[in-house]
Amino acid sequence: MKIKSFIPLLLVIFFLGCSSSSIYRELLENLVNLISTPEDIRKEIIDDIPYDTMQVSIGRSENTLIVLEEIKGDNFKWTSSNSVKIYTRNGFIFRLTGLGNELENIELGKNHPFETNIFGNIDFLNTTSFYTFDNPKLFRLPIKSSFYFLKDEIIEILGSQVNTKVYKESVEENLINWNFDNFYWIDERGKLVKSIQHVSPKHPPIKTLHHNKRKA
């Protein structure tokens, strides 16, 4: 699927679980502002939205804002107005539907840092995860990867300087010759705040920037 077909779905987003009509109207007004200036998501706009938000771009598309719809246990569901859904666990995208070539699930290896939620100065960690796709169907494709600490980096999120540790996940050998590198920025709380993650061989990498409003 072409990038151009992905951009419109990220420009108009709403929070399906919201039961307050006044809050819903405020959210829609904020999203109208986002549509007019998607390349410049201002801090004031994000602050006015009373839900967790995440900046998302795919490939070379501009950053746009999506809003958290639902939390079930450790699973977070983010949704768009035309039914594209991104599912995350500990910030890691494990499911993505609505784009074609659906990512149905990523079953992480038992020692994968996003499975154990344990980070640190990882020198070199080998793990095998299993990717399941639909359209076309591909069940539990084994993906071997190496995961390691790359560097310390200070990044800016909504005007604040955030100390992070950057980790790299490299994939070089699998049954479909799908080679890629993922990058993850973990803050001092051990939370993922930024990522560049490949979820399908048919789509460019997805870039995310989290700005959670919850204290946890």
PDB file of C-alpha atoms in Angstrom, residues 23-132:
ATOM      1  CA  ILE A  23     -15.159  16.822  25.610  1.00  0.00           C
ATOM      2  CA  TYR A  24     -15.787  15.143  22.282  1.00  0.00           C
ATOM      3  CA  ARG A  25     -16.488  18.523  20.648  1.00  0.00           C
ATOM      4  CA  GLU A  26     -13.302  19.973  22.160  1.00  0.00           C
ATOM      5  CA  LEU A  27     -11.317  17.031  20.821  1.00  0.00           C
ATOM      6  CA  LEU A  28     -12.773  17.465  17.339  1.00  0.00           C
ATOM      7  CA  GLU A  29     -11.945  21.181  17.405  1.00  0.00           C
ATOM      8  CA  ASN A  30      -8.350  20.362  18.296  1.00  0.00           C
ATOM      9  CA  LEU A  31      -8.178  17.823  15.492  1.00  0.00           C
ATOM     10  CA  VAL A  32      -9.463  20.417  13.018  1.00  0.00           C
ATOM     11  CA  ASN A  33      -6.430  22.501  13.993  1.00  0.00           C
ATOM     12  CA  LEU A  34      -4.217  19.478  13.412  1.00  0.00           C
ATOM     13  CA  ILE A  35      -5.653  19.006   9.939  1.00  0.00           C
ATOM     14  CA  SER A  36      -4.865  22.599   8.986  1.00  0.00           C
ATOM     15  CA  THR A  37      -1.271  22.409  10.238  1.00  0.00           C
ATOM     16  CA  PRO A  38      -0.281  18.731  10.525  1.00  0.00           C
ATOM     17  CA  GLU A  39       3.404  19.527  10.134  1.00  0.00           C
ATOM     18  CA  ASP A  40       3.436  21.591  13.338  1.00  0.00           C
ATOM     19  CA  ILE A  41       1.749  19.881  16.287  1.00  0.00           C
ATOM     20  CA  ARG A  42       1.863  22.535  18.968  1.00  0.00           C
ATOM     21  CA  LYS A  43       2.246  21.707  22.643  1.00  0.00           C
ATOM     22  CA  GLU A  44      -0.905  23.697  23.457  1.00  0.00           C
ATOM     23  CA  ILE A  45      -2.985  21.452  21.201  1.00  0.00           C
ATOM     24  CA  ILE A  46      -1.646  18.310  22.809  1.00  0.00           C
ATOM     25  CA  ASP A  47      -2.166  19.751  26.298  1.00  0.00           C
ATOM     26  CA  ASP A  48      -5.814  20.488  25.480  1.00  0.00           C
ATOM     27  CA  ILE A  49      -6.542  16.846  24.685  1.00  0.00           C
ATOM     28  CA  PRO A  50      -7.364  15.024  27.955  1.00  0.00           C
ATOM     29  CA  TYR A  51      -6.080  11.655  26.768  1.00  0.00           C
ATOM     30  CA  ASP A  52      -2.760  10.014  26.055  1.00  0.00           C
ATOM     31  CA  THR A  53      -1.525  10.921  22.595  1.00  0.00           C
ATOM     32  CA  MET A  54       1.186   9.718  20.289  1.00  0.00           C
ATOM     33  CA  GLN A  55       2.792  11.367  17.303  1.00  0.00           C
ATOM     34  CA  VAL A  56       2.998   8.948  14.408  1.00  0.00           C
ATOM     35  CA  SER A  57       4.470   9.002  10.933  1.00  0.00           C
ATOM     36  CA  ILE A  58       5.075   6.293   8.386  1.00  0.00           C
ATOM     37  CA  GLY A  59       7.995   6.499   6.032  1.00  0.00           C
ATOM     38  CA  ARG A  60       8.469  10.098   4.927  1.00  0.00           C
ATOM     39  CA  SER A  61       5.003  11.329   5.920  1.00  0.00           C
ATOM     40  CA  GLU A  62       4.633  14.267   8.315  1.00  0.00           C
ATOM     41  CA  ASN A  63       4.103  13.758  12.039  1.00  0.00           C
ATOM     42  CA  THR A  64       0.434  13.590  12.966  1.00  0.00           C
ATOM     43  CA  LEU A  65      -1.349  12.942  16.240  1.00  0.00           C
ATOM     44  CA  ILE A  66      -3.341   9.875  17.270  1.00  0.00           C
ATOM     45  CA  VAL A  67      -5.322   9.444  20.465  1.00  0.00           C
ATOM     46  CA  LEU A  68      -5.591   6.475  22.807  1.00  0.00           C
ATOM     47  CA  GLU A  69      -8.939   4.699  22.473  1.00  0.00           C
ATOM     48  CA  GLU A  70      -8.789   1.770  24.862  1.00  0.00           C
ATOM     49  CA  ILE A  71      -6.649   0.014  27.467  1.00  0.00           C
ATOM     50  CA  LYS A  72      -7.040  -3.682  28.217  1.00  0.00           C
ATOM     51  CA  GLY A  73      -4.483  -4.873  30.720  1.00  0.00           C
ATOM     52  CA  ASP A  74      -1.094  -4.047  29.231  1.00  0.00           C
ATOM     53  CA  ASN A  75      -2.501  -3.628  25.724  1.00  0.00           C
ATOM     54  CA  PHE A  76      -3.158  -0.133  24.341  1.00  0.00           C
ATOM     55  CA  LYS A  77      -5.325   0.444  21.278  1.00  0.00           C
ATOM     56  CA  TRP A  78      -4.990   3.618  19.197  1.00  0.00           C
ATOM     57  CA  THR A  79      -7.543   4.188  16.460  1.00  0.00           C
ATOM     58  CA  SER A  80      -8.331   6.397  13.473  1.00  0.00           C
ATOM     59  CA  SER A  81     -11.619   7.520  11.951  1.00  0.00           C
ATOM     60  CA  ASN A  82     -11.372   5.009   9.114  1.00  0.00           C
ATOM     61  CA  SER A  83     -10.712   1.998  11.328  1.00  0.00           C
ATOM     62  CA  VAL A  84      -6.934   1.785  11.189  1.00  0.00           C
ATOM     63  CA  LYS A  85      -5.839   0.483  14.578  1.00  0.00           C
ATOM     64  CA  ILE A  86      -2.414   0.396  16.221  1.00  0.00           C
ATOM     65  CA  TYR A  87      -1.922  -1.852  19.244  1.00  0.00           C
ATOM     66  CA  THR A  88       0.994  -1.391  21.629  1.00  0.00           C
ATOM     67  CA  ARG A  89       2.329  -3.144  24.711  1.00  0.00           C
ATOM     68  CA  ASN A  90       4.957  -1.291  26.753  1.00  0.00           C
ATOM     69  CA  GLY A  91       5.020   1.103  23.788  1.00  0.00           C
ATOM     70  CA  PHE A  92       6.013  -1.663  21.349  1.00  0.00           C
ATOM     71  CA  ILE A  93       3.719  -2.068  18.314  1.00  0.00           C
ATOM     72  CA  PHE A  94       2.585  -5.693  18.229  1.00  0.00           C
ATOM     73  CA  ARG A  95      -0.462  -5.376  15.963  1.00  0.00           C
ATOM     74  CA  LEU A  96      -1.492  -3.035  13.141  1.00  0.00           C
ATOM     75  CA  THR A  97      -4.660  -3.392  11.083  1.00  0.00           C
ATOM     76  CA  GLY A  98      -6.442  -1.393   8.405  1.00  0.00           C
ATOM     77  CA  LEU A  99      -3.570  -0.811   5.968  1.00  0.00           C
ATOM     78  CA  GLY A 100      -3.618  -4.041   4.021  1.00  0.00           C
ATOM     79  CA  ASN A 101      -1.002  -6.731   4.668  1.00  0.00           C
ATOM     80  CA  GLU A 102      -2.276  -6.724   8.258  1.00  0.00           C
ATOM     81  CA  LEU A 103       0.119  -7.367  11.110  1.00  0.00           C
ATOM     82  CA  GLU A 104      -2.023  -9.672  13.237  1.00  0.00           C
ATOM     83  CA  ASN A 105       0.482 -10.236  16.015  1.00  0.00           C
ATOM     84  CA  ILE A 106       4.103 -10.170  17.069  1.00  0.00           C
ATOM     85  CA  GLU A 107       4.859 -12.867  19.599  1.00  0.00           C
ATOM     86  CA  LEU A 108       8.073 -11.689  21.202  1.00  0.00           C
ATOM     87  CA  GLY A 109      10.786 -14.066  22.338  1.00  0.00           C
ATOM     88  CA  LYS A 110      10.703 -14.778  26.067  1.00  0.00           C
ATOM     89  CA  ASN A 111      13.990 -12.908  26.584  1.00  0.00           C
ATOM     90  CA  HIS A 112      13.098  -9.919  24.402  1.00  0.00           C
ATOM     91  CA  PRO A 113      13.437  -6.682  26.445  1.00  0.00           C
ATOM     92  CA  PHE A 114       9.901  -5.601  25.546  1.00  0.00           C
ATOM     93  CA  GLU A 115       8.645  -8.934  26.837  1.00  0.00           C
ATOM     94  CA  THR A 116      10.619  -8.880  30.083  1.00  0.00           C
ATOM     95  CA  ASN A 117      10.423  -5.063  30.343  1.00  0.00           C
ATOM     96  CA  ILE A 118      14.019  -5.126  31.560  1.00  0.00           C
ATOM     97  CA  PHE A 119      16.475  -2.696  30.005  1.00  0.00           C
ATOM     98  CA  GLY A 120      19.979  -1.621  30.872  1.00  0.00           C
ATOM     99  CA  ASN A 121      23.344  -1.587  29.143  1.00  0.00           C
ATOM    100  CA  ILE A 122      22.513  -4.639  27.058  1.00  0.00           C
ATOM    101  CA  ASP A 123      25.731  -5.636  25.326  1.00  0.00           C
ATOM    102  CA  PHE A 124      24.252  -8.150  22.917  1.00  0.00           C
ATOM    103  CA  LEU A 125      21.063 -10.181  23.195  1.00  0.00           C
ATOM    104  CA  ASN A 126      19.828 -12.678  20.619  1.00  0.00           C
ATOM    105  CA  THR A 127      16.141 -13.481  20.460  1.00  0.00           C
ATOM    106  CA  THR A 128      13.553 -14.986  18.125  1.00  0.00           C
ATOM    107  CA  SER A 129      10.092 -13.497  17.717  1.00  0.00           C
ATOM    108  CA  PHE A 130       7.187 -14.730  15.589  1.00  0.00           C
ATOM    109  CA  TYR A 131       5.281 -12.439  13.195  1.00  0.00           C
ATOM    110  CA  THR A 132       1.810 -13.328  11.918  1.00  0.00           C
TER     111      THR A 132
END
